[in-house]
Tab-separated table of C-alpha atoms in Angstrom:
chain	number	residue	atom	x	y	z
A	1	MET	CA	12.284	16.648	12.412
A	2	ARG	CA	15.795	17.956	10.969
A	3	TYR	CA	17.172	15.210	12.811
A	4	PHE	CA	15.466	12.718	11.083
A	5	PHE	CA	15.875	14.281	7.312
A	6	LYS	CA	19.722	14.332	8.525
A	7	LEU	CA	20.119	10.953	9.442
A	8	ALA	CA	17.908	10.259	5.827
A	9	LEU	CA	21.008	12.212	4.193
A	10	ARG	CA	23.949	10.096	5.254
A	11	TRP	CA	23.042	7.156	3.907
A	12	LYS	CA	24.148	6.620	0.568
A	13	MET	CA	22.984	3.410	-2.269
A	14	ASP	CA	26.022	1.555	-2.523
A	15	ASN	CA	27.146	1.571	1.335
A	16	TYR	CA	24.838	-0.386	3.466
A	17	ASN	CA	25.652	-1.839	6.539
A	18	THR	CA	22.398	-4.874	6.892
A	19	GLY	CA	21.268	-7.705	8.917
A	20	GLU	CA	19.253	-9.740	10.000
A	21	LEU	CA	16.281	-9.902	7.689
A	22	VAL	CA	13.702	-8.810	9.416
A	23	ILE	CA	10.820	-11.121	7.031
A	24	GLU	CA	10.605	-12.175	2.954
A	25	GLY	CA	7.721	-12.138	1.847
A	26	LYS	CA	5.842	-13.059	-1.479
A	27	THR	CA	7.081	-10.308	-3.924
A	28	LYS	CA	9.510	-8.000	-0.907
A	29	LYS	CA	12.768	-8.714	2.280
A	30	VAL	CA	12.532	-6.281	4.395
A	31	TRP	CA	16.434	-6.017	6.594
A	32	HIS	CA	17.086	-4.290	9.862
A	33	LEU	CA	20.027	-1.863	9.399
A	34	LYS	CA	23.211	-2.459	11.404
A	35	ASP	CA	23.917	0.981	12.072
A	36	ASN	CA	20.910	3.007	11.587
A	37	PRO	CA	18.666	0.358	14.250
A	38	GLY	CA	14.952	2.084	13.817
A	39	PHE	CA	15.150	2.275	9.964
A	40	VAL	CA	14.926	-1.483	7.221
A	41	ILE	CA	15.492	-1.088	4.286
A	42	VAL	CA	12.997	-2.242	1.840
A	43	VAL	CA	13.740	-4.647	-1.126
A	44	SER	CA	11.122	-5.521	-3.464
A	45	LYS	CA	11.901	-8.968	-5.627
A	46	ASP	CA	10.695	-9.545	-9.511
A	47	ARG	CA	7.839	-11.566	-8.779
A	48	ILE	CA	4.550	-10.856	-8.968
A	49	THR	CA	2.034	-13.090	-7.409
A	50	ALA	CA	-2.185	-13.715	-6.939
A	51	GLY	CA	-4.652	-16.043	-4.684
A	52	ASP	CA	-2.421	-16.319	-1.573
A	53	GLY	CA	0.312	-16.927	-4.131
A	54	GLU	CA	-1.377	-19.414	-4.881
A	55	LYS	CA	0.068	-18.691	-8.782
A	56	ALA	CA	3.381	-16.975	-8.901
A	57	HIS	CA	5.394	-15.903	-11.703
A	58	ASP	CA	9.000	-14.512	-12.417
A	59	LEU	CA	8.611	-11.000	-13.945
A	60	GLU	CA	12.236	-9.304	-14.655
A	61	GLY	CA	12.588	-5.525	-14.087
A	62	LYS	CA	8.979	-5.174	-12.400
A	63	ALA	CA	10.782	-4.764	-9.121
A	64	ALA	CA	11.845	-1.297	-9.330
A	65	ILE	CA	9.377	-0.863	-11.753
A	66	SER	CA	7.325	-0.971	-8.074
A	67	ASN	CA	9.785	-0.275	-6.114
A	68	GLN	CA	9.518	3.417	-9.353
A	69	THR	CA	6.042	3.573	-8.235
A	70	ASN	CA	5.385	3.191	-4.459
A	71	LYS	CA	8.421	5.786	-4.092
A	72	LYS	CA	6.127	7.820	-5.898
A	73	VAL	CA	3.208	7.433	-3.998
A	74	PHE	CA	4.748	7.417	-0.100
A	75	GLU	CA	5.971	11.073	-1.667
A	76	PHE	CA	3.032	12.148	-2.739
A	77	LEU	CA	1.589	11.106	0.496
A	78	ASN	CA	4.165	12.462	2.931
A	79	SER	CA	4.081	16.010	0.729
A	80	LEU	CA	0.069	16.562	1.963
A	81	GLY	CA	1.452	15.554	5.821
A	82	LEU	CA	0.564	12.403	6.625
A	83	LYS	CA	2.218	9.765	8.203
A	84	THR	CA	4.330	7.537	7.105
A	85	ALA	CA	7.338	5.211	7.437
A	86	TYR	CA	8.126	5.739	4.235
A	87	VAL	CA	11.627	7.624	3.706
A	88	LYS	CA	14.263	7.442	1.068
A	89	HIS	CA	14.706	5.882	-2.114
A	90	THR	CA	18.041	3.579	-1.881
A	91	GLY	CA	18.191	2.178	-5.042
A	92	GLU	CA	16.541	0.215	-8.409
A	93	LYS	CA	14.772	-2.092	-5.987
A	94	SER	CA	15.112	-0.534	-3.145
A	95	PHE	CA	14.029	2.230	-0.070
A	96	ILE	CA	14.521	2.957	3.200
A	97	ALA	CA	11.518	3.086	5.192
A	98	LYS	CA	11.283	3.117	9.599
A	99	LYS	CA	11.488	0.130	11.447
A	100	CYS	CA	7.560	-1.280	11.928
A	101	GLU	CA	5.633	-3.882	14.462
A	102	MET	CA	2.829	-4.132	11.146
A	103	VAL	CA	-0.879	-4.596	12.393
A	104	PRO	CA	-2.089	-7.451	10.499
A	105	ILE	CA	-4.734	-6.317	8.834
A	106	GLU	CA	-5.333	-4.664	4.805
A	107	TRP	CA	-7.215	-2.170	5.118
A	108	VAL	CA	-9.432	-1.488	1.503
A	109	THR	CA	-11.009	1.242	0.689
A	110	ARG	CA	-13.524	0.836	-2.782
A	111	ARG	CA	-15.883	3.408	-4.870
A	112	LEU	CA	-17.548	0.627	-7.195
A	113	ALA	CA	-18.465	-3.038	-6.737
A	114	THR	CA	-15.834	-5.231	-8.181
A	115	GLY	CA	-14.173	-8.300	-7.685
A	116	SER	CA	-13.617	-10.443	-4.076
A	117	PHE	CA	-16.783	-8.086	-3.357
A	118	LEU	CA	-19.062	-9.312	-5.745
A	119	LYS	CA	-18.418	-12.677	-4.453
A	120	ARG	CA	-19.031	-11.761	-0.825
A	121	HIS	CA	-22.598	-10.154	-2.106
A	122	PRO	CA	-24.352	-11.850	-5.170
A	123	GLY	CA	-26.729	-9.975	-5.670
A	124	VAL	CA	-25.246	-6.288	-5.653
A	125	PRO	CA	-24.305	-5.278	-10.271
A	126	GLU	CA	-20.679	-5.230	-11.337
A	127	GLY	CA	-20.155	-0.929	-10.649
A	128	PHE	CA	-22.184	-0.436	-7.874
A	129	ARG	CA	-21.074	2.649	-6.790
A	130	PHE	CA	-20.485	3.408	-3.022
A	131	SER	CA	-20.742	7.610	-2.188
A	132	PRO	CA	-19.094	7.399	0.470
A	133	PRO	CA	-16.243	5.057	-0.227
A	134	LEU	CA	-17.224	2.090	1.000
A	135	GLN	CA	-14.393	0.583	3.239
A	136	GLU	CA	-13.664	-2.709	5.255
A	137	THR	CA	-10.772	-4.577	6.478
A	138	PHE	CA	-9.722	-8.276	6.550
A	139	TYR	CA	-7.284	-10.199	8.923
A	140	LYS	CA	-3.462	-11.049	7.192
A	141	ASP	CA	-3.767	-14.790	6.356
A	142	ASP	CA	-2.881	-16.413	3.399
A	143	ALA	CA	-4.046	-19.874	5.258
A	144	ASN	CA	-7.458	-18.710	5.786
A	145	HIS	CA	-7.521	-16.377	2.303
A	146	ASP	CA	-7.139	-12.785	4.730
A	147	PRO	CA	-10.547	-13.017	6.808
A	148	GLN	CA	-12.849	-10.141	6.348
A	149	TRP	CA	-12.439	-9.046	9.956
A	150	SER	CA	-15.419	-6.617	11.334
A	151	ASP	CA	-13.882	-3.637	13.914
A	152	GLU	CA	-14.914	-6.111	16.894
A	153	GLN	CA	-12.511	-8.910	16.170
A	154	ILE	CA	-9.746	-5.922	15.610
A	155	VAL	CA	-10.339	-3.971	18.712
A	156	SER	CA	-10.890	-7.331	20.681
A	157	ALA	CA	-8.015	-9.117	19.129
A	158	GLN	CA	-6.316	-6.391	20.937
A	159	PHE	CA	-2.877	-6.398	19.192
A	160	LYS	CA	-0.177	-4.484	21.180
A	161	LEU	CA	2.651	-3.196	19.091
A	162	ASN	CA	6.460	-1.129	19.992
A	163	GLY	CA	3.252	-0.123	23.638
A	164	LEU	CA	0.757	0.561	21.757
A	165	THR	CA	-2.226	-2.226	22.022
A	166	ILE	CA	-5.350	-0.763	19.111
A	167	ARG	CA	-8.598	-0.145	19.982
A	168	GLN	CA	-11.365	1.458	18.618
A	169	ASP	CA	-9.559	5.324	18.769
A	170	GLU	CA	-6.695	3.454	16.387
A	171	VAL	CA	-8.433	1.928	14.438
A	172	GLU	CA	-10.399	4.762	13.819
A	173	ILE	CA	-6.867	6.712	13.014
A	174	MET	CA	-6.755	4.391	9.826
A	175	ARG	CA	-10.130	4.010	9.096
A	176	ARG	CA	-10.205	7.890	8.122
A	177	THR	CA	-6.999	7.495	6.846
A	178	ALA	CA	-7.011	4.934	4.791
A	179	LEU	CA	-10.215	7.350	3.488
A	180	VAL	CA	-7.833	10.358	2.853
A	181	ILE	CA	-5.564	8.335	0.884
A	182	PHE	CA	-8.413	6.799	-1.532
A	183	GLU	CA	-10.431	9.680	-2.241
A	184	VAL	CA	-6.634	12.712	-2.620
A	185	LEU	CA	-5.089	9.387	-5.082
A	186	GLU	CA	-8.564	8.811	-6.057
A	187	LYS	CA	-9.712	13.038	-7.707
A	188	ALA	CA	-5.439	12.854	-8.578
A	189	TRP	CA	-6.078	10.017	-10.801
A	190	ALA	CA	-8.825	11.710	-12.329
A	191	ALA	CA	-7.537	14.076	-13.991
A	192	ARG	CA	-5.096	11.725	-15.977
A	193	ASP	CA	-9.078	10.130	-17.245
A	194	CYS	CA	-8.396	7.007	-14.642
A	195	ALA	CA	-10.754	6.082	-12.232
A	196	LEU	CA	-8.906	4.743	-8.800
A	197	ILE	CA	-11.982	1.818	-8.727
A	198	ASP	CA	-10.033	0.019	-5.084
A	199	MET	CA	-7.280	0.025	-3.088
A	200	LYS	CA	-6.039	-1.395	0.119
A	201	ILE	CA	-2.982	0.041	2.808
A	202	GLU	CA	-1.383	-1.548	4.875
A	203	PHE	CA	-0.169	0.715	9.024
A	204	GLY	CA	2.786	-0.301	10.718
A	205	ILE	CA	3.361	1.343	14.406
A	206	SER	CA	6.599	3.333	14.863
A	207	SER	CA	8.923	2.943	17.894
A	208	LEU	CA	7.180	5.569	19.327
A	209	GLY	CA	3.994	4.478	18.475
A	210	ASP	CA	3.107	7.116	16.377
A	211	ILE	CA	0.473	4.508	13.669
A	212	LEU	CA	2.630	5.555	10.189
A	213	VAL	CA	1.048	4.234	6.620
A	214	ALA	CA	3.310	1.299	5.822
A	215	ASP	CA	4.749	-1.445	3.529
A	216	VAL	CA	4.543	-0.763	-0.262
A	217	ILE	CA	1.716	1.199	-2.467
A	218	ASP	CA	2.609	-0.100	-6.088
A	219	SER	CA	0.568	-1.878	-8.743
A	220	ASP	CA	-0.979	-4.561	-6.889
A	221	SER	CA	-1.994	-2.449	-4.301
A	222	TRP	CA	-5.014	-1.312	-6.086
A	223	ARG	CA	-7.187	-1.427	-9.263
A	224	LEU	CA	-6.945	1.316	-12.325
A	225	TRP	CA	-9.919	1.478	-15.477
A	226	PRO	CA	-8.915	3.740	-17.558
A	227	SER	CA	-11.554	6.856	-18.660
A	228	GLY	CA	-13.349	4.490	-16.007
A	229	ASP	CA	-13.205	1.255	-18.698
A	230	LYS	CA	-12.520	-1.832	-17.392
A	231	ARG	CA	-11.470	-3.444	-20.320
A	232	LEU	CA	-8.624	-1.525	-20.274
A	233	MET	CA	-7.275	-2.119	-17.234
A	234	LYS	CA	-3.789	-1.530	-15.645
A	235	ASP	CA	-3.600	-3.014	-12.576
A	236	LYS	CA	-3.155	-6.395	-11.409
A	237	GLN	CA	-5.996	-7.949	-12.617
A	238	VAL	CA	-4.665	-8.848	-15.640
A	239	TYR	CA	-2.640	-11.008	-14.195
A	240	ARG	CA	-5.065	-12.157	-11.837
A	241	ASN	CA	-8.187	-13.013	-14.958
A	242	LEU	CA	-5.161	-14.648	-16.471
A	243	SER	CA	-5.801	-19.000	-16.492
A	244	THR	CA	-2.953	-19.076	-18.958
A	245	VAL	CA	0.720	-17.554	-18.362
A	246	THR	CA	2.745	-17.127	-21.735
A	247	GLU	CA	5.602	-14.549	-21.261
A	248	GLU	CA	3.236	-11.753	-24.191
A	249	ASP	CA	1.090	-12.219	-21.661
A	250	LEU	CA	3.407	-11.398	-18.761
A	251	ASP	CA	5.342	-8.712	-20.676
A	252	THR	CA	1.692	-7.340	-21.535
A	253	VAL	CA	0.471	-7.472	-17.387
A	254	LYS	CA	5.256	-5.911	-16.937
A	255	ARG	CA	3.499	-2.941	-20.117
A	256	ASN	CA	0.052	-2.059	-17.803
A	257	PHE	CA	2.827	-1.632	-14.910
A	258	LYS	CA	5.345	0.326	-15.714
A	259	TRP	CA	2.435	2.851	-17.588
A	260	VAL	CA	0.709	3.023	-13.618
A	261	ALA	CA	4.394	4.375	-12.699
A	262	ASP	CA	4.901	6.923	-15.524
A	263	GLN	CA	2.041	8.193	-15.816
A	264	LEU	CA	2.169	8.580	-11.503
A	265	ASP	CA	5.020	10.855	-12.602
A	266	HIS	CA	2.282	13.486	-14.302
A	267	LEU	CA	-0.407	12.416	-11.641
A	268	ILE	CA	1.243	13.741	-8.511
A	269	PRO	CA	2.917	17.357	-7.896
A	270	PRO	CA	5.645	18.856	-6.358
A	271	PRO	CA	5.641	18.579	-2.557
A	272	SER	CA	3.912	21.252	-1.303
A	273	SER	CA	3.024	23.197	2.058
A	274	ARG	CA	-0.558	21.347	1.949
A	275	VAL	CA	-1.078	18.660	6.134
A	276	ILE	CA	-4.399	16.838	5.973
A	277	MET	CA	-4.731	16.583	9.954
A	278	ILE	CA	-6.415	13.638	11.115
A	279	THR	CA	-7.919	14.072	13.962
A	280	VAL	CA	-9.565	11.445	16.603
A	281	TYR	CA	-12.021	13.172	20.037
A	282	THR	CA	-12.220	10.925	22.394
A	283	ILE	CA	-15.638	11.015	24.350
A	284	HIS	CA	-16.088	9.298	28.440
A	285	ILE	CA	-19.173	9.538	29.978
């Protein structure tokens, strides 16, 4: 652990020896670091998308805001002792992360029924409260609109990532971690009179075989309703709902994202000695 932090401190903002592009997504690029092969640099784009990329616009300033949001959320999660791939903020649009092989599953945790859930479950009223929060999993496949998967489908896929095969125990670790993250962030947002309605996260497997919270957590990742009022939403749903998109609309979206990033300064306390333990017990009969 001490070596890990010493290594992180040696990096300098403007002195990266980047290697090949690992992957380019709709809103970010991931690059190898030649001098630190166990790590990557993640660079956000000034780009906003929806509908599996079918709707997309350039949005100047979004990358910096998203990077700030991601930084504050992951620093909070790290302070709680949760295992994440996030290492450190490195620039206006970038951060360093542990290199992972990504589990191709999105973990969605919901407190209230809204959005795609209502389309898949006709008859359930919007705002139906899940207690405990409802958890769903979706296989990442843009061409097929990220179909919902069961535990059995995930286990049967036998994903093998950095030597670790994803079985039921690994699914349970990810499920419990996703729930813990949702609940701690839900309480933090509630202290700012803002309801966390739902959120999605992803996991990666490190070179050591550890399951880490990975990718990015920003305003693309959740629904936030100030005072619990959907009409005041501050998340990407504002953009999704637009039938036509004007520059004024994009400015509104960017202001909402900036509001979220600014609020995180108030709701996230400085790092403390709090540690969250997530344990899965397996009994073989």
